[in-house]
Amino acid sequence: MALSNISQPIHSHLCIYTSIRIFIHLYLSIYLLYIFCYSEEMRTRRGVCYPRMNNLCCDKRTSYCEFVTEMNLHGRKRLKSSSGTPVSPPTTFSGRGSDFFDTLPDDIVLFVLSKLASTASCPADFVSVLSTCKRLNALGVHSLVLSKASPKTFAVKAKNWSECTHRFLKQCSDAGNVEACYTLGMIRFYCLQNRGSGASLMAKAAINSHAPSLYSLAVIQFNGSGGSKTDKDLRAGVALCARAAFLGHIDALRELGHCLQDGYGVRQNISEGRRFLVQANARELASVLSVPTTPMTLVCGNGFKWNPLPHLRHGNVVGSACPLLSDFGCNVPPPEPHPANRFLSDWFSGKVIGEGLRLCSHAGCGRPETRLHEFRRCSVCGNVNYCSRACQALDWKLRHKMECTPPERWVGDGEDNGDGEDNGHVDEDDGVFNGS
C-alpha cells in the first residue's frame, strides 16, 4: 500500500516533466523555423542565397505578413521596403511584377531540369522549356542537366539536322553524356564521313561501359569500316563484342555466338556458341515480357498468344508488320531501334551513298558501306547485304526467310564477290535446339 502511494506522485511528476520537455522542443522548433524563414539571407552549402523578395519587410505592428494584391488588403498594413516607402506587392501569375520563380535557387531549378531531361520522350519536351525564359535557357544547357539527358531528348530526325542540332549534341557529349557520345559518333562516322572523330566519340562512350558503343566498334573492326580490307581486326572485334555481351547487349550476344560457332576471330567452340545464342534469345524474350503495360498475347505451341506492343502496330514494326519469330516458338516483336540507327536509316533513305555502295538490309540498322563489297551478302539469293551476323539473323527471321530464293544461273556465269563474304543460310533455330 505504501509503495502504491509513493509511485502515484512520482508518475505524475514524470508526466509533467515529459510535457515540459515536449513543449520546450516544440517552442525551439518553431523559433528555429522562424529564424530560418525570416533571416536576412539563407545560404546553401554551395553559397546560393535565398534573398528576400524585393527587400520587403512586414510592419512590426502586423501579426503576420501575406503577399496579397491591393484589392485584397482590406485594412491590413501595406508592405514597405527597407527605406520605409510603401510598395505594391508582387504578382505571381499575372505576368506583371516579380515572380516567385525568381527567388528559387539555381540548385532547385537544375534538379527539376535534370529530371525533365532524363525523362523526356522527344526533343520538344525539353526544347519547349528552354524557350520559356532566359533563366531556363541558361540553366537548361548546364552540364549537370545535359549529362543526364535521355537518348530521346536528342533523337532528332535527319530532315531536321542543322548546325544548332550538331552543337547541342556536342554540348551533351562534352558534358559526359555517353548516349550523346554514341549518337554523335555514329552520325559523324557514317553520315558526315568524319571517321576519326566519330570513332573517338564512340570509344569515349565505350570506355564508360556503354554496350551499344562497344558493339558498334566491334562491327567496325569486323568489317574494317573506314579503311581497306586489310584493316579488319577480327580479334579486336571479338574482344569488343565479348565486352558488350557481358553487359547484356542482345546483338553482341548473337554475334559472339556465331563467331564461336564458326571459329570467326576466335577458336571454334560450337557448344559455347549455342549457349550464347540461347542467352540472346532468352534476353530478347525477357526484354519484351518485362514491359509493364504490355497487352500480352503470345502465340506458342501450347496456344498461348502474344499481341505486339502498341507502338509496333499499324505498320510501325521495323521492316514488316509481322513480329519477329523468336527461337523459342513465340511471336516476339522486334526491338525498337536506337535513335542513332533510326537517324542513319532516315539520312540514307532515298540518297545515293556512293557508286556501288550498299546499305545493311536490316531495316533497324541503317549502316552503309564505306568501301565496295564491305558487307556480307546472302549466299543463296545474293540480293541482301548485312554488316553483321546479328543483323542477318534478325532480318532472316523477320523478312528475308519468306523472300530468299536462289536465282537462275546460266552455265559459265561467274560472280565477283570483292572482299565481301557470303553469309550462308541462317538456321531456323539460329543455333538453338529444335522442338521435338
Short mmCIF file of C-alpha atoms in Angstrom, two decimals:
data_model
loop_
_atom_site.label_atom_id
_atom_site.label_comp_id
_atom_site.label_asym_id
_atom_site.label_seq_id
_atom_site.Cartn_x
_atom_site.Cartn_y
_atom_site.Cartn_z
CA MET A 1 0.00 0.00 0.00
CA ALA A 2 2.83 2.37 0.88
CA LEU A 3 4.61 1.71 -2.42
CA SER A 4 1.49 2.50 -4.41
CA ASN A 5 1.03 5.78 -2.53
CA ILE A 6 4.63 6.76 -3.34
CA SER A 7 4.50 5.73 -7.02
CA GLN A 8 1.47 7.87 -7.81
CA PRO A 9 3.16 11.27 -7.21
CA ILE A 10 6.32 10.03 -8.97
CA HIS A 11 4.28 9.06 -12.02
CA SER A 12 2.52 12.44 -12.07
CA HIS A 13 5.87 14.26 -11.79
CA LEU A 14 7.24 12.24 -14.72
CA CYS A 15 4.23 13.14 -16.86
CA ILE A 16 4.67 16.83 -16.05
CA TYR A 17 8.40 16.63 -16.79
CA THR A 18 7.75 14.91 -20.13
CA SER A 19 5.14 17.50 -21.08
CA ILE A 20 7.55 20.33 -20.28
CA ARG A 21 10.27 18.74 -22.43
CA ILE A 22 7.88 18.32 -25.36
CA PHE A 23 6.74 21.94 -25.01
CA ILE A 24 10.34 23.20 -24.95
CA HIS A 25 11.25 21.15 -28.04
CA LEU A 26 8.17 22.41 -29.86
CA TYR A 27 8.94 26.01 -28.92
CA LEU A 28 12.55 25.71 -30.07
CA SER A 29 11.46 24.13 -33.36
CA ILE A 30 9.03 26.96 -34.06
CA TYR A 31 11.65 29.55 -33.11
CA LEU A 32 14.31 27.99 -35.36
CA LEU A 33 11.82 27.77 -38.22
CA TYR A 34 11.02 31.44 -37.74
CA ILE A 35 14.71 32.37 -37.77
CA PHE A 36 15.28 30.20 -40.85
CA CYS A 37 12.41 31.74 -42.81
CA TYR A 38 12.87 35.39 -41.87
CA SER A 39 16.64 35.80 -41.65
CA GLU A 40 18.20 38.37 -43.94
CA GLU A 41 19.85 35.71 -46.09
CA MET A 42 19.85 31.93 -46.09
CA ARG A 43 22.68 30.13 -47.77
CA THR A 44 23.10 26.60 -49.05
CA ARG A 45 26.30 24.63 -48.93
CA ARG A 46 27.13 25.91 -52.39
CA GLY A 47 26.68 29.52 -51.31
CA VAL A 48 23.41 30.10 -53.17
CA CYS A 49 21.33 32.71 -51.41
CA TYR A 50 17.61 32.84 -50.69
CA PRO A 51 17.12 36.64 -50.70
CA ARG A 52 14.05 38.41 -49.52
CA MET A 53 11.69 39.24 -52.32
CA ASN A 54 12.14 42.88 -53.33
CA ASN A 55 13.69 43.55 -49.90
CA LEU A 56 10.21 43.54 -48.38
CA CYS A 57 9.58 43.56 -44.66
CA CYS A 58 6.48 43.39 -42.51
CA ASP A 59 5.21 46.18 -40.31
CA LYS A 60 6.07 45.40 -36.70
CA ARG A 61 2.51 46.13 -35.63
CA THR A 62 1.20 43.48 -38.03
CA SER A 63 0.95 39.98 -36.64
CA TYR A 64 1.78 38.29 -39.92
CA CYS A 65 2.87 39.11 -43.43
CA GLU A 66 0.97 38.00 -46.51
CA PHE A 67 1.60 38.69 -50.16
CA VAL A 68 -1.73 39.89 -51.50
CA THR A 69 -2.81 42.42 -54.05
CA GLU A 70 -4.05 45.87 -53.17
CA MET A 71 -7.62 44.80 -53.85
CA ASN A 72 -7.44 42.21 -51.07
CA LEU A 73 -5.64 44.23 -48.40
CA HIS A 74 -8.87 45.31 -46.61
CA GLY A 75 -7.35 47.39 -43.85
CA ARG A 76 -4.12 45.47 -43.39
CA LYS A 77 -0.90 47.45 -43.33
CA ARG A 78 0.72 47.78 -46.73
CA LEU A 79 4.09 46.18 -47.28
CA LYS A 80 7.03 48.54 -47.00
CA SER A 81 10.55 48.43 -48.34
CA SER A 82 13.63 48.84 -46.17
CA SER A 83 13.56 52.59 -46.88
CA GLY A 84 10.06 52.86 -45.45
CA THR A 85 8.25 53.73 -48.69
CA PRO A 86 5.20 51.60 -49.47
CA VAL A 87 5.49 49.25 -52.41
CA SER A 88 2.90 47.29 -54.31
CA PRO A 89 3.01 43.55 -53.58
CA PRO A 90 4.36 41.24 -56.27
CA THR A 91 2.13 39.29 -58.59
CA THR A 92 2.89 35.69 -59.40
CA PHE A 93 0.86 34.52 -62.36
CA SER A 94 -0.50 37.64 -63.98
CA GLY A 95 2.72 38.39 -65.80
CA ARG A 96 3.21 41.77 -64.06
CA GLY A 97 5.83 42.50 -61.44
CA SER A 98 8.07 39.94 -59.78
CA ASP A 99 7.60 36.19 -59.84
CA PHE A 100 8.19 33.67 -57.07
CA PHE A 101 10.20 31.68 -59.61
CA ASP A 102 12.89 34.37 -59.45
CA THR A 103 13.51 33.57 -55.79
CA LEU A 104 14.15 29.86 -56.39
CA PRO A 105 17.84 28.98 -56.09
CA ASP A 106 19.66 27.55 -59.08
CA ASP A 107 20.13 24.21 -57.32
CA ILE A 108 16.40 23.50 -57.30
CA VAL A 109 15.90 24.61 -60.90
CA LEU A 110 18.83 22.46 -62.06
CA PHE A 111 17.40 19.46 -60.22
CA VAL A 112 14.00 19.89 -61.90
CA LEU A 113 15.56 20.36 -65.34
CA SER A 114 17.73 17.27 -64.85
CA LYS A 115 14.65 15.20 -64.08
CA LEU A 116 12.91 16.61 -67.14
CA ALA A 117 15.85 15.90 -69.44
CA SER A 118 16.20 12.32 -68.19
CA THR A 119 12.50 11.53 -68.71
CA ALA A 120 11.77 13.47 -71.92
CA SER A 121 10.07 11.38 -74.59
CA CYS A 122 11.02 13.65 -77.50
CA PRO A 123 13.24 16.69 -78.14
CA ALA A 124 10.23 19.03 -77.98
CA ASP A 125 9.63 18.17 -74.32
CA PHE A 126 12.99 19.66 -73.43
CA VAL A 127 13.37 22.41 -76.04
CA SER A 128 9.98 23.93 -75.23
CA VAL A 129 11.12 24.54 -71.65
CA LEU A 130 14.36 26.19 -72.79
CA SER A 131 12.37 28.68 -74.85
CA THR A 132 10.28 29.78 -71.84
CA CYS A 133 12.63 32.39 -70.37
CA LYS A 134 16.27 33.42 -70.33
CA ARG A 135 16.97 31.83 -66.97
CA LEU A 136 15.66 28.40 -68.02
CA ASN A 137 17.51 28.74 -71.30
CA ALA A 138 20.78 29.39 -69.48
CA LEU A 139 20.34 26.68 -66.84
CA GLY A 140 18.98 24.17 -69.35
CA VAL A 141 22.36 23.86 -71.06
CA HIS A 142 24.21 23.37 -67.78
CA SER A 143 26.50 20.33 -67.74
CA LEU A 144 24.55 18.79 -64.84
CA VAL A 145 21.40 18.81 -66.97
CA LEU A 146 22.92 17.74 -70.28
CA SER A 147 24.85 14.87 -68.71
CA LYS A 148 21.57 13.22 -67.67
CA ALA A 149 19.61 13.77 -70.88
CA SER A 150 17.95 10.63 -72.21
CA PRO A 151 18.53 9.38 -75.79
CA LYS A 152 15.05 10.57 -76.78
CA THR A 153 15.97 14.13 -75.78
CA PHE A 154 18.32 14.42 -78.76
CA ALA A 155 16.57 11.90 -81.03
CA VAL A 156 16.40 14.41 -83.85
CA LYS A 157 15.19 13.40 -87.30
CA ALA A 158 17.56 13.53 -90.24
CA LYS A 159 15.45 16.14 -92.04
CA ASN A 160 15.79 18.46 -89.03
CA TRP A 161 19.57 18.17 -88.81
CA SER A 162 21.29 21.54 -88.58
CA GLU A 163 24.35 23.21 -87.14
CA CYS A 164 22.39 24.05 -83.97
CA THR A 165 21.47 20.39 -83.52
CA HIS A 166 25.09 19.39 -84.06
CA ARG A 167 26.22 21.96 -81.49
CA PHE A 168 23.64 20.75 -78.94
CA LEU A 169 24.76 17.13 -79.33
CA LYS A 170 28.36 18.27 -78.95
CA GLN A 171 27.47 20.09 -75.72
CA CYS A 172 25.80 16.93 -74.37
CA SER A 173 28.81 14.80 -75.25
CA ASP A 174 31.21 17.31 -73.69
CA ALA A 175 29.10 17.16 -70.52
CA GLY A 176 29.81 13.42 -70.28
CA ASN A 177 26.54 12.05 -71.69
CA VAL A 178 27.50 8.62 -73.09
CA GLU A 179 24.34 8.34 -75.20
CA ALA A 180 25.15 11.66 -76.85
CA CYS A 181 28.73 10.49 -77.47
CA TYR A 182 27.44 7.34 -79.15
CA THR A 183 24.76 9.11 -81.23
CA LEU A 184 27.07 11.89 -82.41
CA GLY A 185 29.84 9.36 -83.04
CA MET A 186 27.60 7.27 -85.30
CA ILE A 187 26.42 10.37 -87.17
CA ARG A 188 29.95 11.66 -87.71
CA PHE A 189 31.39 8.29 -88.68
CA TYR A 190 28.74 7.20 -91.18
CA CYS A 191 26.79 10.32 -92.22
CA LEU A 192 29.36 13.12 -92.10
CA GLN A 193 32.22 10.73 -93.02
CA ASN A 194 34.40 12.10 -90.24
CA ARG A 195 35.79 8.67 -89.34
CA GLY A 196 38.38 9.68 -86.76
CA SER A 197 36.16 11.98 -84.72
CA GLY A 198 33.21 9.57 -84.86
CA ALA A 199 35.27 6.59 -83.74
CA SER A 200 36.84 8.57 -80.89
CA LEU A 201 33.41 9.64 -79.61
CA MET A 202 32.19 6.04 -79.66
CA ALA A 203 35.38 4.99 -77.90
CA LYS A 204 34.75 7.65 -75.25
CA ALA A 205 31.33 6.10 -74.58
CA ALA A 206 32.75 2.57 -74.73
CA ILE A 207 35.28 3.41 -72.01
CA ASN A 208 32.27 4.12 -69.77
CA SER A 209 30.90 0.61 -70.48
CA HIS A 210 28.26 1.73 -72.99
CA ALA A 211 27.20 -1.54 -74.63
CA PRO A 212 25.89 -0.15 -77.99
CA SER A 213 29.17 1.74 -78.48
CA LEU A 214 31.20 -1.40 -77.79
CA TYR A 215 29.13 -3.37 -80.28
CA SER A 216 29.37 -0.65 -82.96
CA LEU A 217 33.15 -0.55 -82.59
CA ALA A 218 33.15 -4.35 -82.91
CA VAL A 219 31.23 -4.11 -86.21
CA ILE A 220 33.75 -1.52 -87.44
CA GLN A 221 36.63 -3.86 -86.56
CA PHE A 222 34.97 -6.89 -88.18
CA ASN A 223 34.38 -5.03 -91.45
CA GLY A 224 37.40 -2.72 -91.45
CA SER A 225 34.98 0.19 -91.93
CA GLY A 226 36.60 3.44 -92.96
CA GLY A 227 39.68 1.64 -94.27
CA SER A 228 40.70 -1.17 -96.57
CA LYS A 229 40.12 -4.90 -96.32
CA THR A 230 43.48 -5.33 -94.60
CA ASP A 231 42.29 -3.07 -91.76
CA LYS A 232 39.99 -5.80 -90.46
CA ASP A 233 40.86 -6.89 -86.93
CA LEU A 234 38.81 -9.96 -86.06
CA ARG A 235 40.40 -10.47 -82.66
CA ALA A 236 39.67 -6.90 -81.60
CA GLY A 237 36.11 -7.28 -82.89
CA VAL A 238 35.57 -10.44 -80.83
CA ALA A 239 37.03 -8.77 -77.72
CA LEU A 240 34.75 -5.74 -78.06
CA CYS A 241 31.79 -7.99 -78.80
CA ALA A 242 32.52 -10.11 -75.72
CA ARG A 243 32.60 -6.99 -73.54
CA ALA A 244 29.26 -5.78 -74.92
CA ALA A 245 27.79 -9.27 -74.49
CA PHE A 246 28.94 -9.27 -70.87
CA LEU A 247 26.93 -6.06 -70.40
CA GLY A 248 23.83 -7.79 -71.80
CA HIS A 249 23.70 -6.41 -75.35
CA ILE A 250 21.48 -8.81 -77.33
CA ASP A 251 23.06 -8.22 -80.77
CA ALA A 252 26.52 -8.67 -79.26
CA LEU A 253 25.44 -11.97 -77.69
CA ARG A 254 24.21 -13.15 -81.10
CA GLU A 255 27.34 -12.01 -82.88
CA LEU A 256 29.61 -13.66 -80.32
CA GLY A 257 27.60 -16.87 -80.52
CA HIS A 258 28.00 -17.05 -84.30
CA CYS A 259 31.72 -16.21 -84.04
CA LEU A 260 32.23 -19.11 -81.63
CA GLN A 261 30.19 -21.47 -83.78
CA ASP A 262 32.07 -20.57 -86.97
CA GLY A 263 35.50 -20.00 -85.43
CA TYR A 264 35.46 -16.44 -86.77
CA GLY A 265 38.18 -14.46 -85.00
CA VAL A 266 38.23 -16.91 -82.10
CA ARG A 267 38.83 -20.62 -81.56
CA GLN A 268 35.77 -22.60 -82.60
CA ASN A 269 33.54 -23.76 -79.76
CA ILE A 270 30.14 -24.89 -81.01
CA SER A 271 28.60 -25.68 -77.63
CA GLU A 272 29.66 -22.33 -76.17
CA GLY A 273 28.33 -20.55 -79.25
CA ARG A 274 24.96 -22.24 -78.86
CA ARG A 275 24.87 -21.18 -75.23
CA PHE A 276 25.33 -17.52 -76.20
CA LEU A 277 22.60 -17.81 -78.84
CA VAL A 278 20.20 -19.29 -76.30
CA GLN A 279 21.03 -16.46 -73.91
CA ALA A 280 20.45 -13.86 -76.64
CA ASN A 281 17.00 -15.24 -77.39
CA ALA A 282 16.14 -15.51 -73.71
CA ARG A 283 17.10 -11.86 -73.16
CA GLU A 284 15.15 -10.88 -76.25
CA LEU A 285 12.02 -12.52 -74.89
CA ALA A 286 12.56 -11.20 -71.36
CA SER A 287 13.01 -7.62 -72.57
CA VAL A 288 9.51 -7.71 -74.06
CA LEU A 289 7.88 -9.53 -71.16
CA SER A 290 9.34 -7.03 -68.70
CA VAL A 291 7.37 -4.14 -70.22
CA PRO A 292 4.71 -3.41 -67.56
CA THR A 293 1.73 -2.25 -69.62
CA THR A 294 2.07 -4.77 -72.42
CA PRO A 295 -1.15 -6.33 -73.75
CA MET A 296 0.32 -9.83 -73.93
CA THR A 297 -0.94 -12.49 -76.27
CA LEU A 298 1.86 -14.94 -77.09
CA VAL A 299 1.30 -17.43 -79.90
CA CYS A 300 3.15 -20.56 -78.88
CA GLY A 301 2.75 -24.25 -79.44
CA ASN A 302 0.61 -24.55 -76.31
CA GLY A 303 -1.92 -21.99 -77.53
CA PHE A 304 -0.55 -19.07 -75.54
CA LYS A 305 -0.89 -15.91 -77.63
CA TRP A 306 1.05 -12.68 -77.97
CA ASN A 307 -0.26 -9.31 -79.05
CA PRO A 308 2.53 -6.92 -80.20
CA LEU A 309 3.27 -3.70 -78.39
CA PRO A 310 1.07 -0.71 -79.31
CA HIS A 311 3.96 1.24 -80.86
CA LEU A 312 4.70 -1.72 -83.15
CA ARG A 313 1.21 -1.95 -84.66
CA HIS A 314 -0.22 -0.43 -87.83
CA GLY A 315 2.93 -0.56 -89.91
CA ASN A 316 5.29 0.74 -87.23
CA VAL A 317 7.06 -2.60 -86.97
CA VAL A 318 10.61 -2.38 -88.21
CA GLY A 319 10.78 -3.75 -91.74
CA SER A 320 7.43 -5.51 -91.69
CA ALA A 321 4.12 -5.74 -89.91
CA CYS A 322 4.95 -9.28 -88.84
CA PRO A 323 6.53 -9.76 -85.42
CA LEU A 324 9.95 -11.27 -85.01
CA LEU A 325 9.84 -15.08 -84.90
CA SER A 326 11.67 -15.95 -81.71
CA ASP A 327 13.71 -19.12 -81.50
CA PHE A 328 11.55 -20.22 -78.59
CA GLY A 329 8.45 -20.50 -80.77
CA CYS A 330 6.79 -17.24 -79.69
CA ASN A 331 5.90 -14.23 -81.81
CA VAL A 332 8.11 -11.55 -80.28
CA PRO A 333 8.04 -8.02 -81.72
CA PRO A 334 11.40 -6.73 -82.96
CA PRO A 335 13.30 -4.37 -80.67
CA GLU A 336 12.80 -0.66 -81.17
CA PRO A 337 15.86 0.71 -82.98
CA HIS A 338 18.19 3.09 -81.20
CA PRO A 339 17.76 6.78 -82.16
CA ALA A 340 21.20 6.68 -83.78
CA ASN A 341 20.21 3.78 -86.07
CA ARG A 342 16.91 5.47 -86.87
CA PHE A 343 18.82 8.62 -87.83
CA LEU A 344 21.10 6.63 -90.15
CA SER A 345 18.10 4.98 -91.85
CA ASP A 346 16.41 8.36 -92.39
CA TRP A 347 19.64 10.01 -93.54
CA PHE A 348 20.42 7.48 -96.27
CA SER A 349 16.84 6.76 -97.37
CA GLY A 350 16.41 7.93 -100.95
CA LYS A 351 20.06 9.02 -101.22
CA VAL A 352 22.83 7.65 -103.38
CA ILE A 353 25.53 6.61 -100.92
CA GLY A 354 28.24 6.16 -103.49
CA GLU A 355 28.85 4.22 -106.65
CA GLY A 356 28.37 0.54 -105.82
CA LEU A 357 27.95 1.11 -102.07
CA ARG A 358 25.05 -0.57 -100.28
CA LEU A 359 23.12 -0.26 -97.03
CA CYS A 360 22.69 -3.02 -94.50
CA SER A 361 19.47 -4.81 -95.48
CA HIS A 362 18.23 -5.00 -91.89
CA ALA A 363 15.77 -2.12 -91.57
CA GLY A 364 16.67 -1.42 -87.95
CA CYS A 365 20.38 -0.90 -88.64
CA GLY A 366 20.96 1.84 -91.23
CA ARG A 367 24.75 1.31 -91.54
CA PRO A 368 26.18 1.96 -95.02
CA GLU A 369 29.27 0.50 -96.64
CA THR A 370 32.37 2.66 -96.55
CA ARG A 371 34.01 0.82 -99.47
CA LEU A 372 32.94 -1.56 -102.24
CA HIS A 373 31.79 -5.03 -101.16
CA GLU A 374 32.42 -4.33 -97.49
CA PHE A 375 29.34 -6.13 -96.18
CA ARG A 376 28.48 -9.80 -96.42
CA ARG A 377 25.67 -10.95 -98.64
CA CYS A 378 23.29 -13.87 -98.70
CA SER A 379 24.93 -16.85 -100.41
CA VAL A 380 21.59 -18.14 -101.73
CA CYS A 381 19.98 -15.15 -103.45
CA GLY A 382 22.79 -12.58 -103.30
CA ASN A 383 20.25 -9.75 -103.11
CA VAL A 384 20.69 -8.69 -99.48
CA ASN A 385 23.71 -7.41 -97.57
CA TYR A 386 24.44 -7.33 -93.87
CA CYS A 387 27.01 -5.56 -91.73
CA SER A 388 26.97 -8.34 -89.12
CA ARG A 389 25.65 -11.81 -88.36
CA ALA A 390 23.29 -10.31 -85.79
CA CYS A 391 21.60 -8.13 -88.42
CA GLN A 392 21.42 -11.13 -90.73
CA ALA A 393 19.76 -13.30 -88.08
CA LEU A 394 17.19 -10.63 -87.25
CA ASP A 395 16.35 -9.85 -90.88
CA TRP A 396 16.19 -13.55 -91.76
CA LYS A 397 13.52 -14.28 -89.19
CA LEU A 398 11.69 -11.01 -89.76
CA ARG A 399 11.55 -10.76 -93.54
CA HIS A 400 14.15 -12.47 -95.69
CA LYS A 401 13.14 -16.02 -94.79
CA MET A 402 9.96 -15.59 -96.86
CA GLU A 403 11.74 -13.88 -99.77
CA CYS A 404 15.01 -15.76 -100.22
CA THR A 405 15.04 -17.80 -103.44
CA PRO A 406 18.10 -18.87 -105.45
CA PRO A 407 18.39 -17.05 -108.79
CA GLU A 408 18.51 -18.89 -112.10
CA ARG A 409 22.10 -19.25 -113.25
CA TRP A 410 23.49 -19.84 -116.71
CA VAL A 411 26.33 -22.22 -117.23
CA GLY A 412 29.65 -20.40 -117.02
CA ASP A 413 28.33 -17.42 -115.08
CA GLY A 414 30.80 -16.10 -112.56
CA GLU A 415 30.46 -13.78 -109.63
CA ASP A 416 32.70 -11.04 -108.42
CA ASN A 417 32.38 -11.10 -104.66
CA GLY A 418 35.04 -8.48 -103.96
CA ASP A 419 36.15 -8.55 -100.34
CA GLY A 420 32.64 -9.27 -99.08
CA GLU A 421 31.89 -12.67 -97.66
CA ASP A 422 28.91 -14.89 -98.22
CA ASN A 423 26.69 -15.08 -95.21
CA GLY A 424 25.35 -18.52 -95.80
CA HIS A 425 21.94 -19.52 -94.56
CA VAL A 426 20.86 -18.88 -91.01
CA ASP A 427 19.39 -21.97 -89.45
CA GLU A 428 15.77 -21.61 -88.49
CA ASP A 429 16.65 -22.35 -84.90
CA ASP A 430 19.54 -19.83 -85.03
CA GLY A 431 21.80 -22.37 -83.43
CA VAL A 432 19.21 -23.25 -80.80
CA PHE A 433 17.53 -26.58 -80.20
CA ASN A 434 14.65 -27.70 -82.38
CA GLY A 435 11.39 -28.61 -80.74
CA SER A 436 10.58 -32.27 -80.97
#
